[in-house]
Amino acid sequence: AKAVATSPPILWCSIEQNLKPTVQWFLDLGLTKNQVAKAVATYPQILGYSIEQNLQLTFGWLQGFGVQKVKILKLLMGWPRLLGYSISNNFEPKAALLEELCSPKGARDII
């Protein structure tokens, strides 16, 4: 009920084409059902994100930047909206600034 109250558009998502595959994607990453439920309660909009165009791309970019899977999962538990951030408008400029200030390795260590 809380997810619907804070994000009514999830009512228009298809259970079979959107909601179940998204929940399964999170489970396949290694999150438990309770962790997925907590992430959805915190930020229900993640159920409407495209797996291919948002979730996988962002997760892959973070891994490519050097963030370990376990750290990404921990980030997702505290800040699930992270997967909706733009790579080109958010992650890349910030990563470039961190690399400029700290060196590429230092930037990866910060994250």
mmCIF file with all atom_site columns, C-alpha atoms in Angstrom:
data_model
loop_
_atom_site.group_PDB
_atom_site.id
_atom_site.type_symbol
_atom_site.label_atom_id
_atom_site.label_alt_id
_atom_site.label_comp_id
_atom_site.label_asym_id
_atom_site.label_entity_id
_atom_site.label_seq_id
_atom_site.pdbx_PDB_ins_code
_atom_site.Cartn_x
_atom_site.Cartn_y
_atom_site.Cartn_z
_atom_site.occupancy
_atom_site.B_iso_or_equiv
_atom_site.pdbx_formal_charge
_atom_site.auth_seq_id
_atom_site.auth_comp_id
_atom_site.auth_asym_id
_atom_site.auth_atom_id
_atom_site.pdbx_PDB_model_num
ATOM 1   C CA . ALA A 1 1   ? 0.000  0.000   0.000   1.00 0.00 ? 1   ALA A CA 1
ATOM 2   C CA . LYS A 1 2   ? 2.836  2.409   0.822   1.00 0.00 ? 2   LYS A CA 1
ATOM 3   C CA . ALA A 1 3   ? 4.444  1.796   -2.583  1.00 0.00 ? 3   ALA A CA 1
ATOM 4   C CA . VAL A 1 4   ? 1.195  2.621   -4.380  1.00 0.00 ? 4   VAL A CA 1
ATOM 5   C CA . ALA A 1 5   ? 0.553  5.660   -2.198  1.00 0.00 ? 5   ALA A CA 1
ATOM 6   C CA . THR A 1 6   ? 3.959  7.166   -2.920  1.00 0.00 ? 6   THR A CA 1
ATOM 7   C CA . SER A 1 7   ? 4.151  6.058   -6.562  1.00 0.00 ? 7   SER A CA 1
ATOM 8   C CA . PRO A 1 8   ? 0.699  5.526   -8.121  1.00 0.00 ? 8   PRO A CA 1
ATOM 9   C CA . PRO A 1 9   ? 2.118  4.936   -11.640 1.00 0.00 ? 9   PRO A CA 1
ATOM 10  C CA . ILE A 1 10  ? 3.219  1.438   -10.596 1.00 0.00 ? 10  ILE A CA 1
ATOM 11  C CA . LEU A 1 11  ? -0.470 0.536   -10.843 1.00 0.00 ? 11  LEU A CA 1
ATOM 12  C CA . TRP A 1 12  ? -0.130 0.903   -14.626 1.00 0.00 ? 12  TRP A CA 1
ATOM 13  C CA . CYS A 1 13  ? 2.839  -1.468  -14.798 1.00 0.00 ? 13  CYS A CA 1
ATOM 14  C CA . SER A 1 14  ? 2.180  -4.953  -16.081 1.00 0.00 ? 14  SER A CA 1
ATOM 15  C CA . ILE A 1 15  ? 2.692  -7.608  -13.402 1.00 0.00 ? 15  ILE A CA 1
ATOM 16  C CA . GLU A 1 16  ? 4.057  -10.126 -15.903 1.00 0.00 ? 16  GLU A CA 1
ATOM 17  C CA . GLN A 1 17  ? 6.072  -7.745  -18.102 1.00 0.00 ? 17  GLN A CA 1
ATOM 18  C CA . ASN A 1 18  ? 7.363  -5.258  -15.525 1.00 0.00 ? 18  ASN A CA 1
ATOM 19  C CA . LEU A 1 19  ? 6.912  -6.047  -11.858 1.00 0.00 ? 19  LEU A CA 1
ATOM 20  C CA . LYS A 1 20  ? 7.788  -9.754  -11.690 1.00 0.00 ? 20  LYS A CA 1
ATOM 21  C CA . PRO A 1 21  ? 10.837 -9.465  -13.991 1.00 0.00 ? 21  PRO A CA 1
ATOM 22  C CA . THR A 1 22  ? 12.167 -6.476  -12.037 1.00 0.00 ? 22  THR A CA 1
ATOM 23  C CA . VAL A 1 23  ? 11.757 -8.227  -8.690  1.00 0.00 ? 23  VAL A CA 1
ATOM 24  C CA . GLN A 1 24  ? 13.400 -11.330 -10.168 1.00 0.00 ? 24  GLN A CA 1
ATOM 25  C CA . TRP A 1 25  ? 16.309 -9.231  -11.482 1.00 0.00 ? 25  TRP A CA 1
ATOM 26  C CA . PHE A 1 26  ? 16.982 -7.984  -7.951  1.00 0.00 ? 26  PHE A CA 1
ATOM 27  C CA . LEU A 1 27  ? 16.708 -11.512 -6.557  1.00 0.00 ? 27  LEU A CA 1
ATOM 28  C CA . ASP A 1 28  ? 19.119 -12.768 -9.228  1.00 0.00 ? 28  ASP A CA 1
ATOM 29  C CA . LEU A 1 29  ? 21.621 -10.116 -8.107  1.00 0.00 ? 29  LEU A CA 1
ATOM 30  C CA . GLY A 1 30  ? 21.633 -11.736 -4.697  1.00 0.00 ? 30  GLY A CA 1
ATOM 31  C CA . LEU A 1 31  ? 19.166 -9.651  -2.719  1.00 0.00 ? 31  LEU A CA 1
ATOM 32  C CA . THR A 1 32  ? 16.730 -11.482 -0.485  1.00 0.00 ? 32  THR A CA 1
ATOM 33  C CA . LYS A 1 33  ? 12.961 -11.063 -0.796  1.00 0.00 ? 33  LYS A CA 1
ATOM 34  C CA . ASN A 1 34  ? 13.012 -8.945  2.368   1.00 0.00 ? 34  ASN A CA 1
ATOM 35  C CA . GLN A 1 35  ? 15.735 -6.715  0.923   1.00 0.00 ? 35  GLN A CA 1
ATOM 36  C CA . VAL A 1 36  ? 13.813 -6.282  -2.330  1.00 0.00 ? 36  VAL A CA 1
ATOM 37  C CA . ALA A 1 37  ? 10.665 -5.441  -0.350  1.00 0.00 ? 37  ALA A CA 1
ATOM 38  C CA . LYS A 1 38  ? 12.603 -2.852  1.666   1.00 0.00 ? 38  LYS A CA 1
ATOM 39  C CA . ALA A 1 39  ? 14.071 -1.290  -1.486  1.00 0.00 ? 39  ALA A CA 1
ATOM 40  C CA . VAL A 1 40  ? 10.620 -1.113  -3.085  1.00 0.00 ? 40  VAL A CA 1
ATOM 41  C CA . ALA A 1 41  ? 9.100  0.387   0.066   1.00 0.00 ? 41  ALA A CA 1
ATOM 42  C CA . THR A 1 42  ? 11.894 2.976   0.141   1.00 0.00 ? 42  THR A CA 1
ATOM 43  C CA . TYR A 1 43  ? 11.684 3.848   -3.551  1.00 0.00 ? 43  TYR A CA 1
ATOM 44  C CA . PRO A 1 44  ? 8.756  2.161   -5.367  1.00 0.00 ? 44  PRO A CA 1
ATOM 45  C CA . GLN A 1 45  ? 9.658  3.836   -8.647  1.00 0.00 ? 45  GLN A CA 1
ATOM 46  C CA . ILE A 1 46  ? 12.374 1.221   -9.191  1.00 0.00 ? 46  ILE A CA 1
ATOM 47  C CA . LEU A 1 47  ? 9.615  -1.214  -10.175 1.00 0.00 ? 47  LEU A CA 1
ATOM 48  C CA . GLY A 1 48  ? 8.935  0.936   -13.224 1.00 0.00 ? 48  GLY A CA 1
ATOM 49  C CA . TYR A 1 49  ? 12.534 1.139   -14.409 1.00 0.00 ? 49  TYR A CA 1
ATOM 50  C CA . SER A 1 50  ? 13.516 -0.734  -17.529 1.00 0.00 ? 50  SER A CA 1
ATOM 51  C CA . ILE A 1 51  ? 15.811 -3.636  -16.729 1.00 0.00 ? 51  ILE A CA 1
ATOM 52  C CA . GLU A 1 52  ? 17.746 -3.193  -19.975 1.00 0.00 ? 52  GLU A CA 1
ATOM 53  C CA . GLN A 1 53  ? 17.796 0.609   -20.189 1.00 0.00 ? 53  GLN A CA 1
ATOM 54  C CA . ASN A 1 54  ? 18.206 1.510   -16.515 1.00 0.00 ? 54  ASN A CA 1
ATOM 55  C CA . LEU A 1 55  ? 18.963 -1.248  -14.067 1.00 0.00 ? 55  LEU A CA 1
ATOM 56  C CA . GLN A 1 56  ? 21.498 -3.318  -16.021 1.00 0.00 ? 56  GLN A CA 1
ATOM 57  C CA . LEU A 1 57  ? 23.225 -0.289  -17.554 1.00 0.00 ? 57  LEU A CA 1
ATOM 58  C CA . THR A 1 58  ? 23.691 1.497   -14.249 1.00 0.00 ? 58  THR A CA 1
ATOM 59  C CA . PHE A 1 59  ? 24.740 -1.645  -12.412 1.00 0.00 ? 59  PHE A CA 1
ATOM 60  C CA . GLY A 1 60  ? 27.180 -2.464  -15.218 1.00 0.00 ? 60  GLY A CA 1
ATOM 61  C CA . TRP A 1 61  ? 28.602 1.059   -15.265 1.00 0.00 ? 61  TRP A CA 1
ATOM 62  C CA . LEU A 1 62  ? 29.235 0.957   -11.524 1.00 0.00 ? 62  LEU A CA 1
ATOM 63  C CA . GLN A 1 63  ? 30.965 -2.424  -11.855 1.00 0.00 ? 63  GLN A CA 1
ATOM 64  C CA . GLY A 1 64  ? 32.993 -1.115  -14.795 1.00 0.00 ? 64  GLY A CA 1
ATOM 65  C CA . PHE A 1 65  ? 34.067 1.823   -12.669 1.00 0.00 ? 65  PHE A CA 1
ATOM 66  C CA . GLY A 1 66  ? 35.440 -0.687  -10.203 1.00 0.00 ? 66  GLY A CA 1
ATOM 67  C CA . VAL A 1 67  ? 32.725 -0.810  -7.568  1.00 0.00 ? 67  VAL A CA 1
ATOM 68  C CA . GLN A 1 68  ? 32.431 -4.347  -6.216  1.00 0.00 ? 68  GLN A CA 1
ATOM 69  C CA . LYS A 1 69  ? 29.068 -6.094  -6.520  1.00 0.00 ? 69  LYS A CA 1
ATOM 70  C CA . VAL A 1 70  ? 28.710 -6.381  -2.752  1.00 0.00 ? 70  VAL A CA 1
ATOM 71  C CA . LYS A 1 71  ? 29.185 -2.603  -2.401  1.00 0.00 ? 71  LYS A CA 1
ATOM 72  C CA . ILE A 1 72  ? 26.634 -1.904  -5.139  1.00 0.00 ? 72  ILE A CA 1
ATOM 73  C CA . LEU A 1 73  ? 24.100 -4.119  -3.381  1.00 0.00 ? 73  LEU A CA 1
ATOM 74  C CA . LYS A 1 74  ? 24.766 -2.295  -0.121  1.00 0.00 ? 74  LYS A CA 1
ATOM 75  C CA . LEU A 1 75  ? 24.288 1.040   -1.900  1.00 0.00 ? 75  LEU A CA 1
ATOM 76  C CA . LEU A 1 76  ? 21.010 -0.205  -3.372  1.00 0.00 ? 76  LEU A CA 1
ATOM 77  C CA . MET A 1 77  ? 19.704 -1.120  0.044   1.00 0.00 ? 77  MET A CA 1
ATOM 78  C CA . GLY A 1 78  ? 20.316 2.386   1.355   1.00 0.00 ? 78  GLY A CA 1
ATOM 79  C CA . TRP A 1 79  ? 19.639 4.358   -1.813  1.00 0.00 ? 79  TRP A CA 1
ATOM 80  C CA . PRO A 1 80  ? 17.635 2.352   -4.399  1.00 0.00 ? 80  PRO A CA 1
ATOM 81  C CA . ARG A 1 81  ? 16.998 5.453   -6.520  1.00 0.00 ? 81  ARG A CA 1
ATOM 82  C CA . LEU A 1 82  ? 20.670 5.215   -7.455  1.00 0.00 ? 82  LEU A CA 1
ATOM 83  C CA . LEU A 1 83  ? 19.709 2.896   -10.328 1.00 0.00 ? 83  LEU A CA 1
ATOM 84  C CA . GLY A 1 84  ? 17.622 5.630   -11.903 1.00 0.00 ? 84  GLY A CA 1
ATOM 85  C CA . TYR A 1 85  ? 20.388 8.197   -12.095 1.00 0.00 ? 85  TYR A CA 1
ATOM 86  C CA . SER A 1 86  ? 21.656 9.157   -15.528 1.00 0.00 ? 86  SER A CA 1
ATOM 87  C CA . ILE A 1 87  ? 25.049 7.719   -16.363 1.00 0.00 ? 87  ILE A CA 1
ATOM 88  C CA . SER A 1 88  ? 25.991 10.512  -18.762 1.00 0.00 ? 88  SER A CA 1
ATOM 89  C CA . ASN A 1 89  ? 24.532 13.386  -16.734 1.00 0.00 ? 89  ASN A CA 1
ATOM 90  C CA . ASN A 1 90  ? 25.324 12.176  -13.237 1.00 0.00 ? 90  ASN A CA 1
ATOM 91  C CA . PHE A 1 91  ? 27.817 9.343   -12.818 1.00 0.00 ? 91  PHE A CA 1
ATOM 92  C CA . GLU A 1 92  ? 30.307 10.142  -15.576 1.00 0.00 ? 92  GLU A CA 1
ATOM 93  C CA . PRO A 1 93  ? 30.835 13.843  -14.719 1.00 0.00 ? 93  PRO A CA 1
ATOM 94  C CA . LYS A 1 94  ? 31.216 13.037  -11.029 1.00 0.00 ? 94  LYS A CA 1
ATOM 95  C CA . ALA A 1 95  ? 33.558 10.152  -11.740 1.00 0.00 ? 95  ALA A CA 1
ATOM 96  C CA . ALA A 1 96  ? 35.645 12.388  -14.009 1.00 0.00 ? 96  ALA A CA 1
ATOM 97  C CA . LEU A 1 97  ? 35.888 15.041  -11.300 1.00 0.00 ? 97  LEU A CA 1
ATOM 98  C CA . LEU A 1 98  ? 36.872 12.480  -8.674  1.00 0.00 ? 98  LEU A CA 1
ATOM 99  C CA . GLU A 1 99  ? 39.484 11.002  -11.009 1.00 0.00 ? 99  GLU A CA 1
ATOM 100 C CA . GLU A 1 100 ? 40.842 14.491  -11.698 1.00 0.00 ? 100 GLU A CA 1
ATOM 101 C CA . LEU A 1 101 ? 41.073 15.298  -8.009  1.00 0.00 ? 101 LEU A CA 1
ATOM 102 C CA . CYS A 1 102 ? 42.208 11.956  -6.647  1.00 0.00 ? 102 CYS A CA 1
ATOM 103 C CA . SER A 1 103 ? 43.516 9.813   -9.521  1.00 0.00 ? 103 SER A CA 1
ATOM 104 C CA . PRO A 1 104 ? 41.484 6.988   -11.079 1.00 0.00 ? 104 PRO A CA 1
ATOM 105 C CA . LYS A 1 105 ? 42.372 4.543   -8.292  1.00 0.00 ? 105 LYS A CA 1
ATOM 106 C CA . GLY A 1 106 ? 41.633 7.109   -5.596  1.00 0.00 ? 106 GLY A CA 1
ATOM 107 C CA . ALA A 1 107 ? 38.236 7.852   -7.125  1.00 0.00 ? 107 ALA A CA 1
ATOM 108 C CA . ARG A 1 108 ? 37.342 4.167   -7.106  1.00 0.00 ? 108 ARG A CA 1
ATOM 109 C CA . ASP A 1 109 ? 38.469 3.838   -3.503  1.00 0.00 ? 109 ASP A CA 1
ATOM 110 C CA . ILE A 1 110 ? 36.157 6.683   -2.459  1.00 0.00 ? 110 ILE A CA 1
ATOM 111 C CA . ILE A 1 111 ? 33.130 4.909   -3.872  1.00 0.00 ? 111 ILE A CA 1
#
